[in-house]
mmCIF file of C-alpha atoms in Angstrom:
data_model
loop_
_atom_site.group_PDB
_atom_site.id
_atom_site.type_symbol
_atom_site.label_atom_id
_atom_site.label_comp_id
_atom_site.label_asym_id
_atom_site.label_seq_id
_atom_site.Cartn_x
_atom_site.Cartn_y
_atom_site.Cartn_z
ATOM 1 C CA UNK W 1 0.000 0.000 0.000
ATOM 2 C CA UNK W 2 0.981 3.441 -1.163
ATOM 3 C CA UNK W 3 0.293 6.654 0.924
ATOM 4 C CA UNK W 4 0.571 10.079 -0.582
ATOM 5 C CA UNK W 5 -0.050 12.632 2.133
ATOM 6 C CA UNK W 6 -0.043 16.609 1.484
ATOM 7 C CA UNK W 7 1.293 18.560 4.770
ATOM 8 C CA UNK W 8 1.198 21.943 4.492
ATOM 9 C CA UNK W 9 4.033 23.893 6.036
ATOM 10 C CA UNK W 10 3.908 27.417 7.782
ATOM 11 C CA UNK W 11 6.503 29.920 6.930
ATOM 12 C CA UNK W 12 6.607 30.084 10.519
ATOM 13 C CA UNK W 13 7.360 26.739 11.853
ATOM 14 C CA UNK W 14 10.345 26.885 13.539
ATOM 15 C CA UNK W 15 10.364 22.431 14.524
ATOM 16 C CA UNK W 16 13.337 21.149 13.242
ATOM 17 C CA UNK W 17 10.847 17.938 12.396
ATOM 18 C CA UNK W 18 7.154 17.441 11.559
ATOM 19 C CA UNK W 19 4.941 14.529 12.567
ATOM 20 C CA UNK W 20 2.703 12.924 10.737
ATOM 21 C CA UNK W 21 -0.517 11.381 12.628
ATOM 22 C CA UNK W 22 -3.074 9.250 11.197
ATOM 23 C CA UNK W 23 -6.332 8.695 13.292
ATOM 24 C CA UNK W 24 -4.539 9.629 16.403
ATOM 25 C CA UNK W 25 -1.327 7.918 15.667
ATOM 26 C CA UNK W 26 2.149 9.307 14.721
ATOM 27 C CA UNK W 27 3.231 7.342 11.921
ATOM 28 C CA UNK W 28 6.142 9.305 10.646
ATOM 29 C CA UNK W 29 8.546 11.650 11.385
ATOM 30 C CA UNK W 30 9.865 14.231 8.698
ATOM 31 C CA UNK W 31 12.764 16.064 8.992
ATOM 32 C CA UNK W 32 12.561 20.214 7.832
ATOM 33 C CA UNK W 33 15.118 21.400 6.693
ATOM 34 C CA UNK W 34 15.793 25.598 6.712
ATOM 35 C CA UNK W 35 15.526 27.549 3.155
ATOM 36 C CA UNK W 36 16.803 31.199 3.362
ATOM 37 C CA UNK W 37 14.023 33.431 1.297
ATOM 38 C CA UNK W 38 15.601 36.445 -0.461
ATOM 39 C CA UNK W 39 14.662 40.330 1.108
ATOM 40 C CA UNK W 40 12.721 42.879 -0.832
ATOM 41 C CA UNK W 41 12.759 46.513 -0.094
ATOM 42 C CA UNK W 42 10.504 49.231 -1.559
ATOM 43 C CA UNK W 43 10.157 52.743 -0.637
ATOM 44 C CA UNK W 44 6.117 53.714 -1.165
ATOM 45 C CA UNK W 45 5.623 57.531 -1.035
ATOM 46 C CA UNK W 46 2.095 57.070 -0.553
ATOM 47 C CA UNK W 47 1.259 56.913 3.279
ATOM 48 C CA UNK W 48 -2.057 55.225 2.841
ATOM 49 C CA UNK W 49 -0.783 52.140 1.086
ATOM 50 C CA UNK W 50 1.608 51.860 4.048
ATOM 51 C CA UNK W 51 -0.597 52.560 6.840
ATOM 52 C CA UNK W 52 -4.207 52.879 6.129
ATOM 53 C CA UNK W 53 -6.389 55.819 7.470
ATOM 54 C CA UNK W 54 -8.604 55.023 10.514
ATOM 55 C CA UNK W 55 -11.311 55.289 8.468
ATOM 56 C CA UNK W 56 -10.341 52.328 6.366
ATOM 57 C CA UNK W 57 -9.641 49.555 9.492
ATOM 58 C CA UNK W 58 -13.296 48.494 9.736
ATOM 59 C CA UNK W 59 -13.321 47.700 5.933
ATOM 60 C CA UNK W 60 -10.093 45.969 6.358
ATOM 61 C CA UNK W 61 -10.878 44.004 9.087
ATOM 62 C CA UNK W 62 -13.955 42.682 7.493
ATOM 63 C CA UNK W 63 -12.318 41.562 4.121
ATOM 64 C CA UNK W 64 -9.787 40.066 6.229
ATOM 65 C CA UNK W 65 -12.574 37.950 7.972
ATOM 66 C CA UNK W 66 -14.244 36.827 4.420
ATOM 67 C CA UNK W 67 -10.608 36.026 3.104
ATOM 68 C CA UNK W 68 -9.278 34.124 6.171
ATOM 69 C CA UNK W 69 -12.820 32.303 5.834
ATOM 70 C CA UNK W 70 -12.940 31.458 2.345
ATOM 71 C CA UNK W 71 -8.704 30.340 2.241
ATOM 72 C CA UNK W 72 -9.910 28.077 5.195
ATOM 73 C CA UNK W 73 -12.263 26.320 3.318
ATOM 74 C CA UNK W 74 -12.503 21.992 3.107
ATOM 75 C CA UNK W 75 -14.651 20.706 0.766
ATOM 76 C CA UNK W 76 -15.001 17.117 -0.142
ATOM 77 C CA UNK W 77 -14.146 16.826 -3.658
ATOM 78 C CA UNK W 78 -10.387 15.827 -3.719
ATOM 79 C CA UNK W 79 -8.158 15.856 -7.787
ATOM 80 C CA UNK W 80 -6.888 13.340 -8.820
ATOM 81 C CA UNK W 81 -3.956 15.759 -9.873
ATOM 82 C CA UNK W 82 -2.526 18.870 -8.917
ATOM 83 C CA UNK W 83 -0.913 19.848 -11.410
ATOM 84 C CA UNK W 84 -1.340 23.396 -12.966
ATOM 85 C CA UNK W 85 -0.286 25.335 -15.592
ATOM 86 C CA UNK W 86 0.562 29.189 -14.888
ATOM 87 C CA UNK W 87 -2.835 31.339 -14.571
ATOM 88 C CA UNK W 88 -1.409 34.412 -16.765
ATOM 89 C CA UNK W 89 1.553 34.361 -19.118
ATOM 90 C CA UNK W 90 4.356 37.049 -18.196
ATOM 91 C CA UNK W 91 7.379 37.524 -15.753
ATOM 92 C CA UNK W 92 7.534 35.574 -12.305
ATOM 93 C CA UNK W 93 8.208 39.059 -11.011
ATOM 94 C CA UNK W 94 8.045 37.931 -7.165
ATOM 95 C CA UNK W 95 8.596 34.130 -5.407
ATOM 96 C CA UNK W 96 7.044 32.843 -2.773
ATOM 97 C CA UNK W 97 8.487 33.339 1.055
ATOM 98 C CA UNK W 98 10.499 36.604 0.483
ATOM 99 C CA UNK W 99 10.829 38.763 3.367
ATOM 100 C CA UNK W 100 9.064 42.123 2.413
ATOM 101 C CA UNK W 101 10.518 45.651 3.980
ATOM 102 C CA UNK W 102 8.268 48.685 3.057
ATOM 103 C CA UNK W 103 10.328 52.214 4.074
ATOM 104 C CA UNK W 104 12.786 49.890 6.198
ATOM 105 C CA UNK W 105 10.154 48.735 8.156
ATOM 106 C CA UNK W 106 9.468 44.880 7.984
ATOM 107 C CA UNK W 107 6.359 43.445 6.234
ATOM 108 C CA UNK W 108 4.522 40.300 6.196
ATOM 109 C CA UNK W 109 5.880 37.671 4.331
ATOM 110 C CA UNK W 110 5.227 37.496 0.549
ATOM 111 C CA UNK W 111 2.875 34.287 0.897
ATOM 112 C CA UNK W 112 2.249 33.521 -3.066
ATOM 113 C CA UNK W 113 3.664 34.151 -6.512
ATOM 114 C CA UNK W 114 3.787 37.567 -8.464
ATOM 115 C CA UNK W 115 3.221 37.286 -12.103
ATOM 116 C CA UNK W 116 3.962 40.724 -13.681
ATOM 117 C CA UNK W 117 1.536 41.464 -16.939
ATOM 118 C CA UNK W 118 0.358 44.462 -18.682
ATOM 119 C CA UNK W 119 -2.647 45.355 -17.696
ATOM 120 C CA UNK W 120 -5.563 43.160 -19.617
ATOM 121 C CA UNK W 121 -3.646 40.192 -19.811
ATOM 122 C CA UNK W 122 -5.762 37.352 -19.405
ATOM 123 C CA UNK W 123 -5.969 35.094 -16.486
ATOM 124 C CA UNK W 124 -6.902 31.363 -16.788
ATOM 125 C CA UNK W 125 -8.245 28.849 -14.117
ATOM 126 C CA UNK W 126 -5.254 26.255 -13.626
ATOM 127 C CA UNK W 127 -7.867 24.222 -11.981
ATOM 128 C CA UNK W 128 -11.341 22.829 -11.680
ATOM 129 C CA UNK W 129 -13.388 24.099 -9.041
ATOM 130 C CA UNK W 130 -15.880 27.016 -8.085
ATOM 131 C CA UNK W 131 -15.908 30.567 -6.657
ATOM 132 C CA UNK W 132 -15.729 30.693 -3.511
ATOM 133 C CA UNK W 133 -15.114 34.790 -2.902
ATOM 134 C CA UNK W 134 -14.899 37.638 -5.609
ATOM 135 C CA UNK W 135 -14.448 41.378 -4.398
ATOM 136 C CA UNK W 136 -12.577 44.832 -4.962
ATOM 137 C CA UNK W 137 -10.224 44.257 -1.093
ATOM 138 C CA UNK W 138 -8.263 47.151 -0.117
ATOM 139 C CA UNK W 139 -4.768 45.422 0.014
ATOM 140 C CA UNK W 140 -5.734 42.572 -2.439
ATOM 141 C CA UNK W 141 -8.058 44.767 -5.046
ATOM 142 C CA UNK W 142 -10.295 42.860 -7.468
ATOM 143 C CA UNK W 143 -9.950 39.231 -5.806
ATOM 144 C CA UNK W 144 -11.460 35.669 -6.753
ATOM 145 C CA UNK W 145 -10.489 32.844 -4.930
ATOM 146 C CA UNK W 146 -11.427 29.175 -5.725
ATOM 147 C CA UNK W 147 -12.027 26.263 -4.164
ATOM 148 C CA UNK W 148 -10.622 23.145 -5.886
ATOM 149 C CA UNK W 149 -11.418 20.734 -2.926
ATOM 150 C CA UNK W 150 -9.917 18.462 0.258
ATOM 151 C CA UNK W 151 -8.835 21.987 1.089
ATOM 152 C CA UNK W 152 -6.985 23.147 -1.630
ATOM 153 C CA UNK W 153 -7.575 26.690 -2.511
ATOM 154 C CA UNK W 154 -6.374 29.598 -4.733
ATOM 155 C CA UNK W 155 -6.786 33.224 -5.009
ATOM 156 C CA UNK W 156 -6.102 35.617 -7.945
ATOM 157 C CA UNK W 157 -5.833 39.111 -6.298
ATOM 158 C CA UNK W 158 -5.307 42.677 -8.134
ATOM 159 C CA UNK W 159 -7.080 41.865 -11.218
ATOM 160 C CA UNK W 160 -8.494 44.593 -13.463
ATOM 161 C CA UNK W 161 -11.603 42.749 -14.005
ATOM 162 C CA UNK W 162 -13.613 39.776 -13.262
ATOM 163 C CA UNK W 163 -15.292 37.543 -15.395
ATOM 164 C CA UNK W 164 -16.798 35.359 -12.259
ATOM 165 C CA UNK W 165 -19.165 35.146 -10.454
ATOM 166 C CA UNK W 166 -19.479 33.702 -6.565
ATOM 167 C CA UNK W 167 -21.042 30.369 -6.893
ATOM 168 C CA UNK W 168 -19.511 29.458 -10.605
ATOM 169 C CA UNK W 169 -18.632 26.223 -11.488
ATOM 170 C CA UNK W 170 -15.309 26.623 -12.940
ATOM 171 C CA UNK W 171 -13.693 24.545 -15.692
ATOM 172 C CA UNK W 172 -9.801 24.200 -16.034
ATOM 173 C CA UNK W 173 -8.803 26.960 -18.501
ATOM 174 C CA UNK W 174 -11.849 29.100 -18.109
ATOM 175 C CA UNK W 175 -11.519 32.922 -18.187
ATOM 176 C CA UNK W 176 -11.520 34.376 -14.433
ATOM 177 C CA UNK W 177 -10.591 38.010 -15.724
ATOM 178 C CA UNK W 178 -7.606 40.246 -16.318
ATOM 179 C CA UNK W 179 -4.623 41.284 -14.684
ATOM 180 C CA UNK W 180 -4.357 44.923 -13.153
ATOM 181 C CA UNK W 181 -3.193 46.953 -10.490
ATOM 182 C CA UNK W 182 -5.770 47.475 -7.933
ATOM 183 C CA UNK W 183 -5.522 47.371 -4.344
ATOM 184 C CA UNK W 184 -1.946 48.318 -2.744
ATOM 185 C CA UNK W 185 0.193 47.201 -5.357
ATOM 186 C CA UNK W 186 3.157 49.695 -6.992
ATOM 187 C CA UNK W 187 2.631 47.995 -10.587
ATOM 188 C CA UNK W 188 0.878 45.739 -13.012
ATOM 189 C CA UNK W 189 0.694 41.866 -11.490
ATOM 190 C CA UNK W 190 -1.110 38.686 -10.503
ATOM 191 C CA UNK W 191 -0.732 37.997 -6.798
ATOM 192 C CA UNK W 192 -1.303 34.489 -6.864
ATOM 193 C CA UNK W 193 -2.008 32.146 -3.872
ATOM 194 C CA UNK W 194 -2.157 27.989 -3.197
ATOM 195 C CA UNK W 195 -3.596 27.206 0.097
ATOM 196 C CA UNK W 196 -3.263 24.180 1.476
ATOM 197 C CA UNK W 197 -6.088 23.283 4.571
ATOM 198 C CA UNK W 198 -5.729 27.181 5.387
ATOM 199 C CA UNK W 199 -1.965 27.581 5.020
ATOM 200 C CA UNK W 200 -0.259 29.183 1.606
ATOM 201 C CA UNK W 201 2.652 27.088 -0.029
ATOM 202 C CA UNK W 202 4.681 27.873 -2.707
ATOM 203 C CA UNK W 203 2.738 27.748 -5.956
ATOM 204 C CA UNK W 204 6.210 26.458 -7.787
ATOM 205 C CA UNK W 205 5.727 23.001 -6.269
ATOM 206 C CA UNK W 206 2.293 22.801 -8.245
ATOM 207 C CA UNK W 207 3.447 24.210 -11.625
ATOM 208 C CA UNK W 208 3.326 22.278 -14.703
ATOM 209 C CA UNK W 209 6.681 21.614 -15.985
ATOM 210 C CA UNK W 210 6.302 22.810 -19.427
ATOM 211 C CA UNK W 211 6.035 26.285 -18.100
#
């Protein structure tokens, strides 16, 4: 008999091993071994992308609610496969993991993949599945994210415009909109997210390897 188990992995565990239970029962031990993630500094002259107005923290807190909700999503359907082709064709302009400094002042950690497009560049569905959230966020912008089941999740976030709907049944390679800059973003891009069981991993372990 052949297992294949998916463990997500926080950017912040700090174990120098992971254990792997089953029904209540440890059956394997996994060592982790340490990856060094690259810094990125930006200077943003705008003070309300950096720290938002007062007036904006209610808003913010409730999108971060619906997000944290949605990415935490387990649905039953499990694939077969998970592999996926890039959503938009263009520059992998920012990896996964990199420590973020904005005006010297440290950042959350970049927790997907930046695809840099010119605005309008189309963005495709790497997966099955069906809309979970869509929205205009005031960090992400224009956002869908999708549910592709047993807790596997991805979100497409500053988009120009969206060509979803929540509740769509989503095919592999259908349209889900266009890439733009909205939200607090200092260019052109697809922020793009895997979650696994409410944790992001790198979308490069997922990515077909034609692309």
């Amino acid at each position: 008999e052949v297992w294949r188990i998916l463990t997500p992995i926080s950017l912040f565990f700090d174990e120098e091993s992971l254990a792997i239970s089953y029904k209540g029962e440890i059956i394997k031990e996994v060592k982790i071994t340490s990856k060094d993630y690259r810094e990125s500094r930006i200077a943003i002259q705008n003070q309300d992308l950096v720290t938002p107005p007062k007036k904006y923290l209610d808003r913010i807190a409730k999108e971060s609610e619906l997000t944290k909700t949605a990415l935490n999503t387990v649905s039953e359907k499990i694939h077969s496969s998970l592999i996926m082709p890039l959503p938009v064709e263009g520059i992998r302009s920012s990896e996964f993991g990199v420590k973020r400094y904005i005006n010297n002042k440290p950042r959350n950690r970049h927790s997907g993949l930046d695809i840099a497009a010119p605005i309008g560049t189309n963005i495709y569905a790497p997966l099955s599945g069906k809309v979970l959230l869509v929205g205009e966020f005031y960090y992400r912008g224009k956002t869908v994210v999708l549910d592709h089941g047993g807790g596997v999740i991805t979100s497409y976030s500053h988009m120009n415009m969206l060509s979803v709907g929540q509740g769509d049944t989503i095919g592999k390679g259908m349209l889900l909109g266009e890439v733009g800059e909205t939200g607090r973003v200092t260019g052109a891009h697809l922020h793009w997210q895997v979650v696994l069981f409410g944790i992001p991993v790198d979308p490069e372990l997922f990515i077909d390897s034609k692309n």
